[in-house]
mmCIF file with all atom_site columns, C-alpha atoms in Angstrom:
data_model
loop_
_atom_site.group_PDB
_atom_site.id
_atom_site.type_symbol
_atom_site.label_atom_id
_atom_site.label_alt_id
_atom_site.label_comp_id
_atom_site.label_asym_id
_atom_site.label_entity_id
_atom_site.label_seq_id
_atom_site.pdbx_PDB_ins_code
_atom_site.Cartn_x
_atom_site.Cartn_y
_atom_site.Cartn_z
_atom_site.occupancy
_atom_site.B_iso_or_equiv
_atom_site.pdbx_formal_charge
_atom_site.auth_seq_id
_atom_site.auth_comp_id
_atom_site.auth_asym_id
_atom_site.auth_atom_id
_atom_site.pdbx_PDB_model_num
ATOM 1   C CA . MET A 1 1   ? -15.729 -86.769 -9.307  1.00 53.00 ? 1   MET A CA 1
ATOM 2   C CA . ILE A 1 2   ? -17.219 -84.898 -10.965 1.00 54.00 ? 2   ILE A CA 1
ATOM 3   C CA . SER A 1 3   ? -15.617 -81.844 -12.407 1.00 57.00 ? 3   SER A CA 1
ATOM 4   C CA . PRO A 1 4   ? -16.190 -77.781 -11.586 1.00 58.00 ? 4   PRO A CA 1
ATOM 5   C CA . GLY A 1 5   ? -17.783 -77.056 -14.720 1.00 59.00 ? 5   GLY A CA 1
ATOM 6   C CA . THR A 1 6   ? -19.912 -80.117 -14.384 1.00 57.00 ? 6   THR A CA 1
ATOM 7   C CA . ARG A 1 7   ? -23.997 -79.187 -14.077 1.00 59.00 ? 7   ARG A CA 1
ATOM 8   C CA . GLN A 1 8   ? -25.017 -82.702 -12.131 1.00 59.00 ? 8   GLN A CA 1
ATOM 9   C CA . ARG A 1 9   ? -29.265 -82.943 -12.483 1.00 58.00 ? 9   ARG A CA 1
ATOM 10  C CA . PRO A 1 10  ? -31.203 -82.529 -9.607  1.00 55.00 ? 10  PRO A CA 1
ATOM 11  C CA . ARG A 1 11  ? -33.091 -85.947 -9.016  1.00 56.00 ? 11  ARG A CA 1
ATOM 12  C CA . PRO A 1 12  ? -36.820 -86.374 -9.832  1.00 54.00 ? 12  PRO A CA 1
ATOM 13  C CA . LEU A 1 13  ? -39.225 -86.133 -6.145  1.00 49.00 ? 13  LEU A CA 1
ATOM 14  C CA . ARG A 1 14  ? -39.974 -89.522 -5.628  1.00 55.00 ? 14  ARG A CA 1
ATOM 15  C CA . THR A 1 15  ? -43.737 -89.934 -4.473  1.00 54.00 ? 15  THR A CA 1
ATOM 16  C CA . GLY A 1 16  ? -44.382 -92.422 -2.146  1.00 57.00 ? 16  GLY A CA 1
ATOM 17  C CA . PRO A 1 17  ? -46.204 -94.120 0.923   1.00 57.00 ? 17  PRO A CA 1
ATOM 18  C CA . ALA A 1 18  ? -44.273 -92.174 3.323   1.00 50.00 ? 18  ALA A CA 1
ATOM 19  C CA . LEU A 1 19  ? -44.540 -88.460 1.465   1.00 45.00 ? 19  LEU A CA 1
ATOM 20  C CA . VAL A 1 20  ? -48.820 -88.869 1.656   1.00 45.00 ? 20  VAL A CA 1
ATOM 21  C CA . LEU A 1 21  ? -48.706 -90.386 5.038   1.00 48.00 ? 21  LEU A CA 1
ATOM 22  C CA . THR A 1 22  ? -46.583 -86.900 6.278   1.00 44.00 ? 22  THR A CA 1
ATOM 23  C CA . VAL A 1 23  ? -48.765 -84.718 4.381   1.00 40.00 ? 23  VAL A CA 1
ATOM 24  C CA . THR A 1 24  ? -51.852 -86.526 5.913   1.00 45.00 ? 24  THR A CA 1
ATOM 25  C CA . VAL A 1 25  ? -50.089 -86.081 9.524   1.00 42.00 ? 25  VAL A CA 1
ATOM 26  C CA . ALA A 1 26  ? -49.401 -82.611 8.483   1.00 42.00 ? 26  ALA A CA 1
ATOM 27  C CA . VAL A 1 27  ? -53.261 -81.509 7.204   1.00 39.00 ? 27  VAL A CA 1
ATOM 28  C CA . GLY A 1 28  ? -55.054 -83.044 10.630  1.00 45.00 ? 28  GLY A CA 1
ATOM 29  C CA . ALA A 1 29  ? -52.374 -81.590 13.042  1.00 41.00 ? 29  ALA A CA 1
ATOM 30  C CA . LEU A 1 30  ? -53.345 -78.252 11.141  1.00 39.00 ? 30  LEU A CA 1
ATOM 31  C CA . VAL A 1 31  ? -57.447 -78.673 11.615  1.00 41.00 ? 31  VAL A CA 1
ATOM 32  C CA . ALA A 1 32  ? -57.101 -80.214 14.894  1.00 46.00 ? 32  ALA A CA 1
ATOM 33  C CA . LEU A 1 33  ? -55.006 -76.700 16.188  1.00 44.00 ? 33  LEU A CA 1
ATOM 34  C CA . GLY A 1 34  ? -58.033 -74.705 14.336  1.00 47.00 ? 34  GLY A CA 1
ATOM 35  C CA . LEU A 1 35  ? -59.922 -76.642 16.283  1.00 44.00 ? 35  LEU A CA 1
ATOM 36  C CA . ARG A 1 36  ? -58.593 -75.839 19.204  1.00 41.00 ? 36  ARG A CA 1
ATOM 37  C CA . SER A 1 37  ? -57.424 -72.156 19.130  1.00 38.00 ? 37  SER A CA 1
ATOM 38  C CA . PRO A 1 38  ? -58.942 -68.759 17.732  1.00 38.00 ? 38  PRO A CA 1
ATOM 39  C CA . ALA A 1 39  ? -58.329 -68.447 14.490  1.00 36.00 ? 39  ALA A CA 1
ATOM 40  C CA . THR A 1 40  ? -57.672 -64.492 15.065  1.00 32.00 ? 40  THR A CA 1
ATOM 41  C CA . PRO A 1 41  ? -55.710 -62.453 18.334  1.00 31.00 ? 41  PRO A CA 1
ATOM 42  C CA . GLY A 1 42  ? -58.196 -60.769 20.620  1.00 32.00 ? 42  GLY A CA 1
ATOM 43  C CA . PRO A 1 43  ? -60.452 -61.041 23.120  1.00 37.00 ? 43  PRO A CA 1
ATOM 44  C CA . VAL A 1 44  ? -62.561 -63.990 22.398  1.00 47.00 ? 44  VAL A CA 1
ATOM 45  C CA . GLY A 1 45  ? -66.979 -62.911 22.372  1.00 55.00 ? 45  GLY A CA 1
ATOM 46  C CA . THR A 1 46  ? -69.499 -62.276 20.087  1.00 55.00 ? 46  THR A CA 1
ATOM 47  C CA . ALA A 1 47  ? -68.744 -62.352 16.598  1.00 56.00 ? 47  ALA A CA 1
ATOM 48  C CA . ALA A 1 48  ? -70.047 -59.960 14.343  1.00 62.00 ? 48  ALA A CA 1
ATOM 49  C CA . VAL A 1 49  ? -72.877 -61.907 12.685  1.00 81.00 ? 49  VAL A CA 1
ATOM 50  C CA . THR A 1 50  ? -75.260 -61.552 9.214   1.00 93.00 ? 50  THR A CA 1
ATOM 51  C CA . PRO A 1 51  ? -77.756 -63.957 9.727   1.00 95.00 ? 51  PRO A CA 1
ATOM 52  C CA . THR A 1 52  ? -77.721 -65.937 6.883   1.00 96.00 ? 52  THR A CA 1
ATOM 53  C CA . SER A 1 53  ? -79.192 -70.043 7.021   1.00 96.00 ? 53  SER A CA 1
ATOM 54  C CA . ALA A 1 54  ? -78.255 -72.170 9.312   1.00 97.00 ? 54  ALA A CA 1
ATOM 55  C CA . PRO A 1 55  ? -75.635 -74.982 7.283   1.00 97.00 ? 55  PRO A CA 1
ATOM 56  C CA . ALA A 1 56  ? -77.159 -78.541 7.862   1.00 96.00 ? 56  ALA A CA 1
ATOM 57  C CA . LEU A 1 57  ? -77.187 -80.369 11.098  1.00 97.00 ? 57  LEU A CA 1
ATOM 58  C CA . SER A 1 58  ? -79.025 -84.153 11.334  1.00 97.00 ? 58  SER A CA 1
ATOM 59  C CA . GLY A 1 59  ? -77.919 -87.216 12.755  1.00 96.00 ? 59  GLY A CA 1
ATOM 60  C CA . ALA A 1 60  ? -77.724 -89.723 15.670  1.00 97.00 ? 60  ALA A CA 1
ATOM 61  C CA . THR A 1 61  ? -77.739 -88.258 18.777  1.00 97.00 ? 61  THR A CA 1
ATOM 62  C CA . LEU A 1 62  ? -75.509 -89.207 22.010  1.00 96.00 ? 62  LEU A CA 1
ATOM 63  C CA . ASP A 1 63  ? -78.423 -91.457 23.021  1.00 94.00 ? 63  ASP A CA 1
ATOM 64  C CA . GLY A 1 64  ? -79.717 -93.069 19.670  1.00 95.00 ? 64  GLY A CA 1
ATOM 65  C CA . GLY A 1 65  ? -82.023 -90.282 18.812  1.00 96.00 ? 65  GLY A CA 1
ATOM 66  C CA . ARG A 1 66  ? -82.501 -88.736 15.764  1.00 97.00 ? 66  ARG A CA 1
ATOM 67  C CA . PHE A 1 67  ? -81.938 -84.867 15.051  1.00 97.00 ? 67  PHE A CA 1
ATOM 68  C CA . ASP A 1 68  ? -82.126 -82.167 12.129  1.00 97.00 ? 68  ASP A CA 1
ATOM 69  C CA . LEU A 1 69  ? -82.282 -79.086 12.383  1.00 97.00 ? 69  LEU A CA 1
ATOM 70  C CA . ALA A 1 70  ? -84.686 -78.455 10.323  1.00 95.00 ? 70  ALA A CA 1
ATOM 71  C CA . ASP A 1 71  ? -87.724 -80.264 11.936  1.00 96.00 ? 71  ASP A CA 1
ATOM 72  C CA . ALA A 1 72  ? -85.877 -77.291 14.596  1.00 95.00 ? 72  ALA A CA 1
ATOM 73  C CA . ARG A 1 73  ? -88.349 -74.957 12.596  1.00 94.00 ? 73  ARG A CA 1
ATOM 74  C CA . GLY A 1 74  ? -90.297 -72.134 14.072  1.00 96.00 ? 74  GLY A CA 1
ATOM 75  C CA . HIS A 1 75  ? -88.628 -72.394 16.775  1.00 98.00 ? 75  HIS A CA 1
ATOM 76  C CA . VAL A 1 76  ? -84.479 -70.182 18.197  1.00 98.00 ? 76  VAL A CA 1
ATOM 77  C CA . LEU A 1 77  ? -82.096 -72.508 18.664  1.00 98.00 ? 77  LEU A CA 1
ATOM 78  C CA . LEU A 1 78  ? -78.615 -72.602 20.914  1.00 98.00 ? 78  LEU A CA 1
ATOM 79  C CA . VAL A 1 79  ? -75.856 -74.942 19.582  1.00 98.00 ? 79  VAL A CA 1
ATOM 80  C CA . ASN A 1 80  ? -73.422 -75.442 21.452  1.00 98.00 ? 80  ASN A CA 1
ATOM 81  C CA . VAL A 1 81  ? -70.276 -76.471 20.553  1.00 98.00 ? 81  VAL A CA 1
ATOM 82  C CA . PHE A 1 82  ? -68.735 -78.498 23.272  1.00 98.00 ? 82  PHE A CA 1
ATOM 83  C CA . ALA A 1 83  ? -65.867 -81.282 24.116  1.00 97.00 ? 83  ALA A CA 1
ATOM 84  C CA . SER A 1 84  ? -65.425 -83.087 28.095  1.00 96.00 ? 84  SER A CA 1
ATOM 85  C CA . TRP A 1 85  ? -61.791 -82.135 27.623  1.00 95.00 ? 85  TRP A CA 1
ATOM 86  C CA . CYS A 1 86  ? -62.652 -78.875 28.228  1.00 96.00 ? 86  CYS A CA 1
ATOM 87  C CA . GLY A 1 87  ? -62.647 -76.581 30.979  1.00 96.00 ? 87  GLY A CA 1
ATOM 88  C CA . PRO A 1 88  ? -65.039 -74.047 30.007  1.00 97.00 ? 88  PRO A CA 1
ATOM 89  C CA . CYS A 1 89  ? -67.688 -76.278 28.699  1.00 97.00 ? 89  CYS A CA 1
ATOM 90  C CA . ARG A 1 90  ? -67.962 -77.533 31.513  1.00 96.00 ? 90  ARG A CA 1
ATOM 91  C CA . ASN A 1 91  ? -68.186 -75.227 33.564  1.00 96.00 ? 91  ASN A CA 1
ATOM 92  C CA . GLU A 1 92  ? -70.978 -73.497 30.854  1.00 97.00 ? 92  GLU A CA 1
ATOM 93  C CA . LEU A 1 93  ? -73.400 -76.887 30.630  1.00 97.00 ? 93  LEU A CA 1
ATOM 94  C CA . PRO A 1 94  ? -74.775 -76.206 33.400  1.00 97.00 ? 94  PRO A CA 1
ATOM 95  C CA . LEU A 1 95  ? -76.386 -72.803 32.628  1.00 98.00 ? 95  LEU A CA 1
ATOM 96  C CA . LEU A 1 96  ? -77.260 -73.844 28.891  1.00 98.00 ? 96  LEU A CA 1
ATOM 97  C CA . VAL A 1 97  ? -78.998 -76.570 29.983  1.00 97.00 ? 97  VAL A CA 1
ATOM 98  C CA . ASP A 1 98  ? -81.527 -74.516 32.787  1.00 97.00 ? 98  ASP A CA 1
ATOM 99  C CA . THR A 1 99  ? -81.819 -71.718 30.730  1.00 98.00 ? 99  THR A CA 1
ATOM 100 C CA . GLU A 1 100 ? -83.411 -75.087 28.170  1.00 97.00 ? 100 GLU A CA 1
ATOM 101 C CA . ARG A 1 101 ? -85.616 -75.741 30.561  1.00 97.00 ? 101 ARG A CA 1
ATOM 102 C CA . ARG A 1 102 ? -86.355 -71.846 32.005  1.00 97.00 ? 102 ARG A CA 1
ATOM 103 C CA . TRP A 1 103 ? -87.827 -70.461 28.527  1.00 98.00 ? 103 TRP A CA 1
ATOM 104 C CA . SER A 1 104 ? -88.318 -74.205 26.125  1.00 97.00 ? 104 SER A CA 1
ATOM 105 C CA . PRO A 1 105 ? -91.709 -72.747 27.117  1.00 97.00 ? 105 PRO A CA 1
ATOM 106 C CA . GLN A 1 106 ? -91.629 -69.958 24.866  1.00 97.00 ? 106 GLN A CA 1
ATOM 107 C CA . GLY A 1 107 ? -89.921 -72.073 22.076  1.00 97.00 ? 107 GLY A CA 1
ATOM 108 C CA . LEU A 1 108 ? -85.673 -72.209 22.698  1.00 98.00 ? 108 LEU A CA 1
ATOM 109 C CA . ARG A 1 109 ? -84.536 -75.591 22.244  1.00 98.00 ? 109 ARG A CA 1
ATOM 110 C CA . LEU A 1 110 ? -80.819 -76.734 22.816  1.00 98.00 ? 110 LEU A CA 1
ATOM 111 C CA . VAL A 1 111 ? -78.838 -78.852 21.321  1.00 98.00 ? 111 VAL A CA 1
ATOM 112 C CA . ALA A 1 112 ? -75.257 -79.680 21.270  1.00 98.00 ? 112 ALA A CA 1
ATOM 113 C CA . LEU A 1 113 ? -72.099 -80.809 18.998  1.00 98.00 ? 113 LEU A CA 1
ATOM 114 C CA . ASN A 1 114 ? -69.485 -82.971 21.187  1.00 98.00 ? 114 ASN A CA 1
ATOM 115 C CA . VAL A 1 115 ? -66.210 -82.108 19.365  1.00 97.00 ? 115 VAL A CA 1
ATOM 116 C CA . ARG A 1 116 ? -63.116 -85.149 19.896  1.00 94.00 ? 116 ARG A CA 1
ATOM 117 C CA . ASP A 1 117 ? -64.295 -86.963 21.606  1.00 95.00 ? 117 ASP A CA 1
ATOM 118 C CA . GLY A 1 118 ? -65.141 -89.807 23.136  1.00 93.00 ? 118 GLY A CA 1
ATOM 119 C CA . THR A 1 119 ? -68.925 -91.306 24.138  1.00 95.00 ? 119 THR A CA 1
ATOM 120 C CA . GLU A 1 120 ? -68.221 -92.466 27.123  1.00 96.00 ? 120 GLU A CA 1
ATOM 121 C CA . ALA A 1 121 ? -66.272 -89.272 28.074  1.00 96.00 ? 121 ALA A CA 1
ATOM 122 C CA . VAL A 1 122 ? -69.321 -87.349 27.587  1.00 97.00 ? 122 VAL A CA 1
ATOM 123 C CA . ARG A 1 123 ? -71.528 -89.583 29.178  1.00 97.00 ? 123 ARG A CA 1
ATOM 124 C CA . ALA A 1 124 ? -69.676 -88.772 32.320  1.00 97.00 ? 124 ALA A CA 1
ATOM 125 C CA . LEU A 1 125 ? -69.913 -85.266 31.792  1.00 97.00 ? 125 LEU A CA 1
ATOM 126 C CA . LEU A 1 126 ? -73.496 -84.700 31.450  1.00 97.00 ? 126 LEU A CA 1
ATOM 127 C CA . GLU A 1 127 ? -74.294 -86.622 34.880  1.00 96.00 ? 127 GLU A CA 1
ATOM 128 C CA . GLU A 1 128 ? -71.460 -84.627 36.945  1.00 95.00 ? 128 GLU A CA 1
ATOM 129 C CA . THR A 1 129 ? -73.234 -81.451 34.799  1.00 95.00 ? 129 THR A CA 1
ATOM 130 C CA . GLY A 1 130 ? -76.703 -82.573 35.158  1.00 94.00 ? 130 GLY A CA 1
ATOM 131 C CA . ALA A 1 131 ? -76.856 -82.193 31.577  1.00 95.00 ? 131 ALA A CA 1
ATOM 132 C CA . ARG A 1 132 ? -78.103 -86.265 30.802  1.00 92.00 ? 132 ARG A CA 1
ATOM 133 C CA . GLY A 1 133 ? -82.043 -84.933 29.078  1.00 92.00 ? 133 GLY A CA 1
ATOM 134 C CA . LEU A 1 134 ? -79.348 -83.037 26.441  1.00 96.00 ? 134 LEU A CA 1
ATOM 135 C CA . THR A 1 135 ? -79.571 -83.048 23.065  1.00 97.00 ? 135 THR A CA 1
ATOM 136 C CA . VAL A 1 136 ? -75.739 -83.898 21.352  1.00 98.00 ? 136 VAL A CA 1
ATOM 137 C CA . LEU A 1 137 ? -74.310 -84.663 18.073  1.00 98.00 ? 137 LEU A CA 1
ATOM 138 C CA . PRO A 1 138 ? -71.088 -86.794 17.999  1.00 97.00 ? 138 PRO A CA 1
ATOM 139 C CA . ASP A 1 139 ? -69.202 -84.678 15.832  1.00 97.00 ? 139 ASP A CA 1
ATOM 140 C CA . PRO A 1 140 ? -65.704 -86.868 16.339  1.00 95.00 ? 140 PRO A CA 1
ATOM 141 C CA . GLU A 1 141 ? -64.045 -85.553 13.557  1.00 94.00 ? 141 GLU A CA 1
ATOM 142 C CA . GLY A 1 142 ? -64.872 -82.143 13.959  1.00 95.00 ? 142 GLY A CA 1
ATOM 143 C CA . THR A 1 143 ? -66.073 -81.906 10.464  1.00 96.00 ? 143 THR A CA 1
ATOM 144 C CA . ARG A 1 144 ? -69.236 -80.545 11.138  1.00 97.00 ? 144 ARG A CA 1
ATOM 145 C CA . ALA A 1 145 ? -68.104 -77.868 13.430  1.00 97.00 ? 145 ALA A CA 1
ATOM 146 C CA . VAL A 1 146 ? -65.693 -76.762 10.595  1.00 96.00 ? 146 VAL A CA 1
ATOM 147 C CA . ASP A 1 147 ? -69.128 -76.201 8.208   1.00 96.00 ? 147 ASP A CA 1
ATOM 148 C CA . TRP A 1 148 ? -70.321 -74.280 10.394  1.00 97.00 ? 148 TRP A CA 1
ATOM 149 C CA . GLY A 1 149 ? -67.418 -72.461 10.961  1.00 96.00 ? 149 GLY A CA 1
ATOM 150 C CA . VAL A 1 150 ? -66.185 -72.773 14.788  1.00 97.00 ? 150 VAL A CA 1
ATOM 151 C CA . ARG A 1 151 ? -63.024 -71.883 15.775  1.00 94.00 ? 151 ARG A CA 1
ATOM 152 C CA . ALA A 1 152 ? -62.855 -72.796 19.396  1.00 95.00 ? 152 ALA A CA 1
ATOM 153 C CA . VAL A 1 153 ? -64.622 -74.809 21.788  1.00 97.00 ? 153 VAL A CA 1
ATOM 154 C CA . PRO A 1 154 ? -67.209 -74.332 22.902  1.00 98.00 ? 154 PRO A CA 1
ATOM 155 C CA . GLU A 1 155 ? -69.272 -71.818 20.788  1.00 98.00 ? 155 GLU A CA 1
ATOM 156 C CA . THR A 1 156 ? -72.673 -71.420 20.626  1.00 98.00 ? 156 THR A CA 1
ATOM 157 C CA . PHE A 1 157 ? -74.862 -70.762 17.561  1.00 98.00 ? 157 PHE A CA 1
ATOM 158 C CA . VAL A 1 158 ? -78.181 -68.650 18.156  1.00 98.00 ? 158 VAL A CA 1
ATOM 159 C CA . VAL A 1 159 ? -80.705 -70.213 15.211  1.00 98.00 ? 159 VAL A CA 1
ATOM 160 C CA . ASP A 1 160 ? -83.970 -67.904 15.059  1.00 97.00 ? 160 ASP A CA 1
ATOM 161 C CA . ARG A 1 161 ? -86.888 -69.529 13.885  1.00 97.00 ? 161 ARG A CA 1
ATOM 162 C CA . ASP A 1 162 ? -86.479 -69.714 10.314  1.00 97.00 ? 162 ASP A CA 1
ATOM 163 C CA . GLY A 1 163 ? -83.503 -71.209 10.838  1.00 97.00 ? 163 GLY A CA 1
ATOM 164 C CA . ARG A 1 164 ? -80.698 -68.408 10.287  1.00 98.00 ? 164 ARG A CA 1
ATOM 165 C CA . ILE A 1 165 ? -77.950 -67.511 12.437  1.00 98.00 ? 165 ILE A CA 1
ATOM 166 C CA . VAL A 1 166 ? -78.403 -64.639 13.422  1.00 98.00 ? 166 VAL A CA 1
ATOM 167 C CA . ASP A 1 167 ? -75.857 -64.349 16.520  1.00 98.00 ? 167 ASP A CA 1
ATOM 168 C CA . ARG A 1 168 ? -72.473 -66.119 18.171  1.00 97.00 ? 168 ARG A CA 1
ATOM 169 C CA . GLN A 1 169 ? -70.484 -66.177 20.656  1.00 97.00 ? 169 GLN A CA 1
ATOM 170 C CA . GLN A 1 170 ? -66.901 -67.233 20.385  1.00 96.00 ? 170 GLN A CA 1
ATOM 171 C CA . GLY A 1 171 ? -66.053 -68.654 24.070  1.00 97.00 ? 171 GLY A CA 1
ATOM 172 C CA . VAL A 1 172 ? -68.129 -69.164 27.309  1.00 97.00 ? 172 VAL A CA 1
ATOM 173 C CA . VAL A 1 173 ? -71.647 -68.172 27.096  1.00 98.00 ? 173 VAL A CA 1
ATOM 174 C CA . THR A 1 174 ? -73.423 -66.369 30.497  1.00 98.00 ? 174 THR A CA 1
ATOM 175 C CA . ARG A 1 175 ? -77.012 -65.149 31.296  1.00 97.00 ? 175 ARG A CA 1
ATOM 176 C CA . GLN A 1 176 ? -76.554 -61.858 30.441  1.00 98.00 ? 176 GLN A CA 1
ATOM 177 C CA . TRP A 1 177 ? -75.268 -62.649 26.960  1.00 98.00 ? 177 TRP A CA 1
ATOM 178 C CA . LEU A 1 178 ? -77.971 -64.678 26.758  1.00 98.00 ? 178 LEU A CA 1
ATOM 179 C CA . GLU A 1 179 ? -80.650 -62.346 28.325  1.00 97.00 ? 179 GLU A CA 1
ATOM 180 C CA . GLN A 1 180 ? -79.167 -59.437 25.284  1.00 97.00 ? 180 GLN A CA 1
ATOM 181 C CA . ARG A 1 181 ? -79.302 -62.443 22.220  1.00 97.00 ? 181 ARG A CA 1
ATOM 182 C CA . VAL A 1 182 ? -81.778 -64.744 22.192  1.00 97.00 ? 182 VAL A CA 1
ATOM 183 C CA . ALA A 1 183 ? -84.830 -63.444 25.450  1.00 97.00 ? 183 ALA A CA 1
ATOM 184 C CA . PRO A 1 184 ? -86.048 -61.313 22.396  1.00 97.00 ? 184 PRO A CA 1
ATOM 185 C CA . LEU A 1 185 ? -85.390 -63.911 19.742  1.00 97.00 ? 185 LEU A CA 1
ATOM 186 C CA . LEU A 1 186 ? -88.810 -65.379 21.801  1.00 97.00 ? 186 LEU A CA 1
ATOM 187 C CA . ALA A 1 187 ? -90.672 -62.365 22.597  1.00 90.00 ? 187 ALA A CA 1
ATOM 188 C CA . GLY A 1 188 ? -91.412 -61.956 19.554  1.00 66.00 ? 188 GLY A CA 1
#
């Protein structure tokens, strides 16, 4: 028994595999939630963008080819971040693919960054939405999306002919948004 005036020494904190696992799971959950929900409340829409160099984006594509953002210099590029489990992403894919078909003679290219998804689910989505020829870079852990500052899916970035991000849309793009934000870059 401890007498009322006696101080107990605190037990030292034990760090072991269980604590490391708990911290790792907590950090992973926070990252996953960050990719699914906007960082700030408010309406989804166009974020103010100061033109800045686009982060590196390269690697093997879903169809076994290669993509490198550096090779896209001289083109206006739409970088669309999507997932097969995202309903709004599914809805906007046909518009994006159609826009690339119509505007590719003026220098538009479309590349999609697929976040936290399985290959078969993505292929099924592309088939279902008529986007079979879409250049898709898989991002199973979401690390590339984090490099680009993605807050939620879908999110679309406009990269100018000099490789700078000049606009972005958080949420679904519309034909009107594409006409207002992308078409002027193709005219010049």
